[in-house]
Short mmCIF file of C-alpha atoms in Angstrom, two decimals:
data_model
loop_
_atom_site.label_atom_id
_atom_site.label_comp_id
_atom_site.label_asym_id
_atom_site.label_seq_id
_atom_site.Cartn_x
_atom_site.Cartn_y
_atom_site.Cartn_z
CA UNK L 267 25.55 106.32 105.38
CA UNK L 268 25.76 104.32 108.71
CA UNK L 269 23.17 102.31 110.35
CA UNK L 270 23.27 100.52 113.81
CA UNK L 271 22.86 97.00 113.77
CA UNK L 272 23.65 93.67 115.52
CA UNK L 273 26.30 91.13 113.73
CA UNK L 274 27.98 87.87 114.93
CA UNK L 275 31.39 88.14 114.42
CA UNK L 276 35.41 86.39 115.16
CA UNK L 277 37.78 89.07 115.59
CA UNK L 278 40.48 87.93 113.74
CA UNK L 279 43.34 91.26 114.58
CA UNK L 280 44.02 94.42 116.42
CA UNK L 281 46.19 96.86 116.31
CA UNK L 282 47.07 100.17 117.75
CA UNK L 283 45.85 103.50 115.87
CA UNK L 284 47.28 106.45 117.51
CA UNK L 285 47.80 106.59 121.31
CA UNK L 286 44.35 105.65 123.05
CA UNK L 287 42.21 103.82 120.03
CA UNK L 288 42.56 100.28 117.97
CA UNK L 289 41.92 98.88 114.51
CA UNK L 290 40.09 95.77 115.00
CA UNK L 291 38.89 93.56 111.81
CA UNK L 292 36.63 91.41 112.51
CA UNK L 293 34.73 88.59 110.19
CA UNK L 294 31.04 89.26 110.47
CA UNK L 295 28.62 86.50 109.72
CA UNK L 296 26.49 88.98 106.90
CA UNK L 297 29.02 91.39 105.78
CA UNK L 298 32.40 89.27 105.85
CA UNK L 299 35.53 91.34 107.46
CA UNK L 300 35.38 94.32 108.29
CA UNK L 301 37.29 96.76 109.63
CA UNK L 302 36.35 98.93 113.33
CA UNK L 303 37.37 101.98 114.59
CA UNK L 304 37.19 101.47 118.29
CA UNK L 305 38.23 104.70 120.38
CA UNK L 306 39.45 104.80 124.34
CA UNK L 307 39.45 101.07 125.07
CA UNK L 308 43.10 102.03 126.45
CA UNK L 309 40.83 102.91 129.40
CA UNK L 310 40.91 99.54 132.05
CA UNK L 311 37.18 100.24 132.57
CA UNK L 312 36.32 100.31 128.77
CA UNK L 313 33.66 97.57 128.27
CA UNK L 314 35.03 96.87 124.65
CA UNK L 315 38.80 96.31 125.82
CA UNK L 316 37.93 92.40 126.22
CA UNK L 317 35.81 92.16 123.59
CA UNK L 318 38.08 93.22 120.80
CA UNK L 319 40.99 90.19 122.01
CA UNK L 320 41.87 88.21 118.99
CA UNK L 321 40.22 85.44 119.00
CA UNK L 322 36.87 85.87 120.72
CA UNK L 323 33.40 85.17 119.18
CA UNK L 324 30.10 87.10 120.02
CA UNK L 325 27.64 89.88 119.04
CA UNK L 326 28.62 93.42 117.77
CA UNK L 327 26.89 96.41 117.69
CA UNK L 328 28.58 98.58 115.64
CA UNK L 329 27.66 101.27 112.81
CA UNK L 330 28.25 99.51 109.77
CA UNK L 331 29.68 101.47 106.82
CA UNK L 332 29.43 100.56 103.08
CA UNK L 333 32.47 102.76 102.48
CA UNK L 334 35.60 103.11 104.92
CA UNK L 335 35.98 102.00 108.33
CA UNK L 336 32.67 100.71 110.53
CA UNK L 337 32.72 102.15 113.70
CA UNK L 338 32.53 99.79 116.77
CA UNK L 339 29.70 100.34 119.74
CA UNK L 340 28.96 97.53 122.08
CA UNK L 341 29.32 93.78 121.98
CA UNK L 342 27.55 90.75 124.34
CA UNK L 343 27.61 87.35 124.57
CA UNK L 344 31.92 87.62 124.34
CA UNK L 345 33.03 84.09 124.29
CA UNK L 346 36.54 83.77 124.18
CA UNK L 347 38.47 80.96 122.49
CA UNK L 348 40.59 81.07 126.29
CA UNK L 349 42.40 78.04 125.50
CA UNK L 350 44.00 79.38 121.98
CA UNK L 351 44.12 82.86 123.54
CA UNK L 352 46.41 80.85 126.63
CA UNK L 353 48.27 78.55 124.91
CA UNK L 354 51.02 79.53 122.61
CA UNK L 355 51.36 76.22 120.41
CA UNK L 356 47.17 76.48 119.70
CA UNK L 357 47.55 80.36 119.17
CA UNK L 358 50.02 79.53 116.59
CA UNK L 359 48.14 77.56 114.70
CA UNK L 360 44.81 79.81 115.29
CA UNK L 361 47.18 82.89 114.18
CA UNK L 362 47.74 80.96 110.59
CA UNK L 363 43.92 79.66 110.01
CA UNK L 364 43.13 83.49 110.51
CA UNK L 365 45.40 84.69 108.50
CA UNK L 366 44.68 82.21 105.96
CA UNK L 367 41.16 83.34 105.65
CA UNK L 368 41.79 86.86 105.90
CA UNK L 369 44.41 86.38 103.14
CA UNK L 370 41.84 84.12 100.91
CA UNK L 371 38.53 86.33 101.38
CA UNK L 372 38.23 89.93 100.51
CA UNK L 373 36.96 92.44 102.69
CA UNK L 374 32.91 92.89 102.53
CA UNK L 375 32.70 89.92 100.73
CA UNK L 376 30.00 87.94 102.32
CA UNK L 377 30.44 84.02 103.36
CA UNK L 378 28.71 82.73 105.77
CA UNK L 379 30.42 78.91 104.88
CA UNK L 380 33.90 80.26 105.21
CA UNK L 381 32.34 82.09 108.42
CA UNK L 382 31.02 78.90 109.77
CA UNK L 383 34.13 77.07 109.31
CA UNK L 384 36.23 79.37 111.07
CA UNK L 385 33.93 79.25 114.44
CA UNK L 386 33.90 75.42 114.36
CA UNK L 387 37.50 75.48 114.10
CA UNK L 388 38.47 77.53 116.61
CA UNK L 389 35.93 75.98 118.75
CA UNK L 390 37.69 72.74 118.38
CA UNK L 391 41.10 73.73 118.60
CA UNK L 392 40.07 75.70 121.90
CA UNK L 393 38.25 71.95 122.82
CA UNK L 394 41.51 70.11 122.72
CA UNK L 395 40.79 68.71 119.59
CA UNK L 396 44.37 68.32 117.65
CA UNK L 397 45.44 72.16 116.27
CA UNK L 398 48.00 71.12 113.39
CA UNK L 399 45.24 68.43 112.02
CA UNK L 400 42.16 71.46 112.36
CA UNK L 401 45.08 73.55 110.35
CA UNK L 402 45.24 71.25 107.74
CA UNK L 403 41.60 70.97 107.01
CA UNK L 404 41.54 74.67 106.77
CA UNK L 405 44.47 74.49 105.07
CA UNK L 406 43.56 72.58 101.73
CA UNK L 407 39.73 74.01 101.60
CA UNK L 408 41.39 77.14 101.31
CA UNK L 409 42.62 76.09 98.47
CA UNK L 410 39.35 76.52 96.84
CA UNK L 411 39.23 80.06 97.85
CA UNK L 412 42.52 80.75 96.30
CA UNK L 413 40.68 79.65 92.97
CA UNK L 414 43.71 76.75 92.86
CA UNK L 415 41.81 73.53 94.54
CA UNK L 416 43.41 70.68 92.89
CA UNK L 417 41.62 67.74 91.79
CA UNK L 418 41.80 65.20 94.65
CA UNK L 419 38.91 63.03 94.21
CA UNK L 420 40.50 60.76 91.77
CA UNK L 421 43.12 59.43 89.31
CA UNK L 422 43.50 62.78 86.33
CA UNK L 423 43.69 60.32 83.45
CA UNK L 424 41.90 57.34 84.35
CA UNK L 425 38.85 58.69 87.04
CA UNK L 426 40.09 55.83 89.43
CA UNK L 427 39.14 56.85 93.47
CA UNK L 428 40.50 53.78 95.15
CA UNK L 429 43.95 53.26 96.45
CA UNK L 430 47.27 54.88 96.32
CA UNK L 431 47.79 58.72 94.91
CA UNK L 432 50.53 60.70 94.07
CA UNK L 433 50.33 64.53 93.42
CA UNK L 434 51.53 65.27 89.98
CA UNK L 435 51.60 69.45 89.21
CA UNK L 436 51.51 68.80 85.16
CA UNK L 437 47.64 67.73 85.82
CA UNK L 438 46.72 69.72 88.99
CA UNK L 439 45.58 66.52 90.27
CA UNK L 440 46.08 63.10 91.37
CA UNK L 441 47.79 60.07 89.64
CA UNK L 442 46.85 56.36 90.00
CA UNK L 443 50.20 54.06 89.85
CA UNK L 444 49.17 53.05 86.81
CA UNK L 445 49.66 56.94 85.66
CA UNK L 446 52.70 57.67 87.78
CA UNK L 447 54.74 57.57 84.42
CA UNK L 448 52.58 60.38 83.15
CA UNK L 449 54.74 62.56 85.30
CA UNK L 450 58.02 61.83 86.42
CA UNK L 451 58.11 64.89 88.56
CA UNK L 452 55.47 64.16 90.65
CA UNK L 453 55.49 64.90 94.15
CA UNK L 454 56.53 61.34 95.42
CA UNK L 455 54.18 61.56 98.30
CA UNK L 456 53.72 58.46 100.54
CA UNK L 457 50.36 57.09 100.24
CA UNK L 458 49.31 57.97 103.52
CA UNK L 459 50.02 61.57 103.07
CA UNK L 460 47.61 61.62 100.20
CA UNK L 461 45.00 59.65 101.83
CA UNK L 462 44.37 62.15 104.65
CA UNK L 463 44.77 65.29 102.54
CA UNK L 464 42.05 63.40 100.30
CA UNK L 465 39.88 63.27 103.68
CA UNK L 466 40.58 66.76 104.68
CA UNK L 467 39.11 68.41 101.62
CA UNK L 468 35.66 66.61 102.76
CA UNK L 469 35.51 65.91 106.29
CA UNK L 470 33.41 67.92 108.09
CA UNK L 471 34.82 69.29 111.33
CA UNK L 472 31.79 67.37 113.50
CA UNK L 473 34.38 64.15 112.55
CA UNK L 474 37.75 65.22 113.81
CA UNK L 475 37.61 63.63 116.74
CA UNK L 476 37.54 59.73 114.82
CA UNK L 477 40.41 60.14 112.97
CA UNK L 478 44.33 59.89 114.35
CA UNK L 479 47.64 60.84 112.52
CA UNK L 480 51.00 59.54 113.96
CA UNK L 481 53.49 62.26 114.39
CA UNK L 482 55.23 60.98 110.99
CA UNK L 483 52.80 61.19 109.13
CA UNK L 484 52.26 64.65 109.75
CA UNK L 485 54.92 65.70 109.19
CA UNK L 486 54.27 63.79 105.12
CA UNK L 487 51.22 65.84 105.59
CA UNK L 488 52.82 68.94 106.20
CA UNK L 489 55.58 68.46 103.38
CA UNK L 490 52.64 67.57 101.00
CA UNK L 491 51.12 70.55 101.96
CA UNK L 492 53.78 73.40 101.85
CA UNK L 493 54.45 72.16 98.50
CA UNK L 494 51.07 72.96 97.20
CA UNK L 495 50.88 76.46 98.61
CA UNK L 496 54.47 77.13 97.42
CA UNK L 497 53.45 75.77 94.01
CA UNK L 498 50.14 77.62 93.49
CA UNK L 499 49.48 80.00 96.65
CA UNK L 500 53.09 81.33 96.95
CA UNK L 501 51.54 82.91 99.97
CA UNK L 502 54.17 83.74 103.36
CA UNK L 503 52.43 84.46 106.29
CA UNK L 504 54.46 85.60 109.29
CA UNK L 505 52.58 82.93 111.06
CA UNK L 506 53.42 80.19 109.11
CA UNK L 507 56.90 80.93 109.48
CA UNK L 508 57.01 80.86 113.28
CA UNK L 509 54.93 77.66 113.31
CA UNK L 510 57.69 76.28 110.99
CA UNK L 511 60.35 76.73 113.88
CA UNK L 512 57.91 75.70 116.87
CA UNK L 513 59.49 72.54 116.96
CA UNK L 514 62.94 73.88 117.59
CA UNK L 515 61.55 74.72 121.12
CA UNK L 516 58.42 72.38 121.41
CA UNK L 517 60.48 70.64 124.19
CA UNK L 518 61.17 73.48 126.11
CA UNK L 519 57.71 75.33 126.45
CA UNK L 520 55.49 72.77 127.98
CA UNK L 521 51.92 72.49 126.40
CA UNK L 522 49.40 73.47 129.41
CA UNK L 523 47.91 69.60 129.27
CA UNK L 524 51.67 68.01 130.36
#
């Protein structure tokens, strides 16, 4: 049974079904993704062919279906993300966050947190706000989603919050120095590495703009982090590989701001 009805969504993928008609899932704020049939918007005057761009936010009218595919109607208010849509370094980053969710959410599961997050994301990466640190964020909350968020607030054995961590893998947690013998294999992070990851599992995004990462430290960061989701995601995302290789031609593609 399908009823019409109204519901804020981020399309997060399209693709082609057939010769004139798309698949488009999008993440609705009351019914989580879903996925639309949308027929004919092959057609340049089809009002749904911008609507239905990865990466825009806005209303949907659309018969939704508890069963199957939902079938798409209308849409208004379409606000692209124009800057993520335009630039291919904050697209890349965009493509993983969605991709991340959509991998760490099932489909008409309802979450209007996870939902939330996304939009404010984007929002900021399309903003100019600093994509790779926005990634990271979403990056080790997702974590939670996963069901493997490691303990970060503190020292495992002692309960210590205050100073420098290391990421051990026996505990699924944090070490003080004065615990770094409980596992030799630890992850041998630098200090400031742990520090920020510590800061991304609970800064909210309102934030991002008063903190700043030198370009070596993110790259600790990033280590850090590809070790966790090797260790306890074991997810590979197409995206993730081709933002792995970005810096091979960083100097060569200008971002649009130099």
């Amino acid at each position: 049974m399908a009823h019409l009805e109204e519901v804020e969504g981020i399309v997060l993928s399209v693709r082609k079904h057939r010769e004139r008609d798309y698949l488009v899932k999008i993440f609705t704020d009351r019914y989580g993704k879903l996925m639309f049939f949308v027929r004919g918007t092959k057609n340049p005057n089809n009002k749904l062919k911008r609507a239905i761009q990865p990466f825009s936010h806005g209303t949907y009218i659309a018969d939704i279906r508890e069963q199957g595919l939902s079938f798409l109607r209308d849409a208004k208010d379409i606000a692209p993300y124009s800057q993520v849509q335009l630039d291919i370094f904050k697209n890349a980053y965009a493509t993983y966050a969605c991709g991340l969710a959509d991998s760490a959410l099932e489909d008409r599961i309802p979450d209007f947190s996870l939902f939330t997050q996304l939009k404010e994301g984007l929002s900021l990466m399309d903003e100019r706000e600093d994509p790779e640190i926005i990634l990271n964020i979403f990056e080790i909350r997702f974590l939670r989603y996963f069901g493997v968020m490691p303990e970060l607030r503190g020292c495992v054995i002692c309960g210590r919050t205050e100073g420098a961590f290391d990421y051990s893998s026996k505990y699924h947690g944090l070490l003080c120095p004065n615990h770094y013998f409980e596992d030799e294999r630890r992850f041998h992070a630098t200090p400031k590495a742990i520090h920020f990851i510590r800061l991304f599992s609970v800064l909210s995004f309102d934030k991002i703009g008063t903190i700043s990462v030198s370009e070596e430290t993110k790259k600790d960061i990033r280590k850090v982090i590809d070790m966790l989701y090797e260790e306890l995601v074991g997810l590979k995302l197409k995206s993730k590989r081709f933002i792995d290789h970005m810096h091979e031609w960083d100097g060569v593609l200008k971002r649009p701001e130099e």
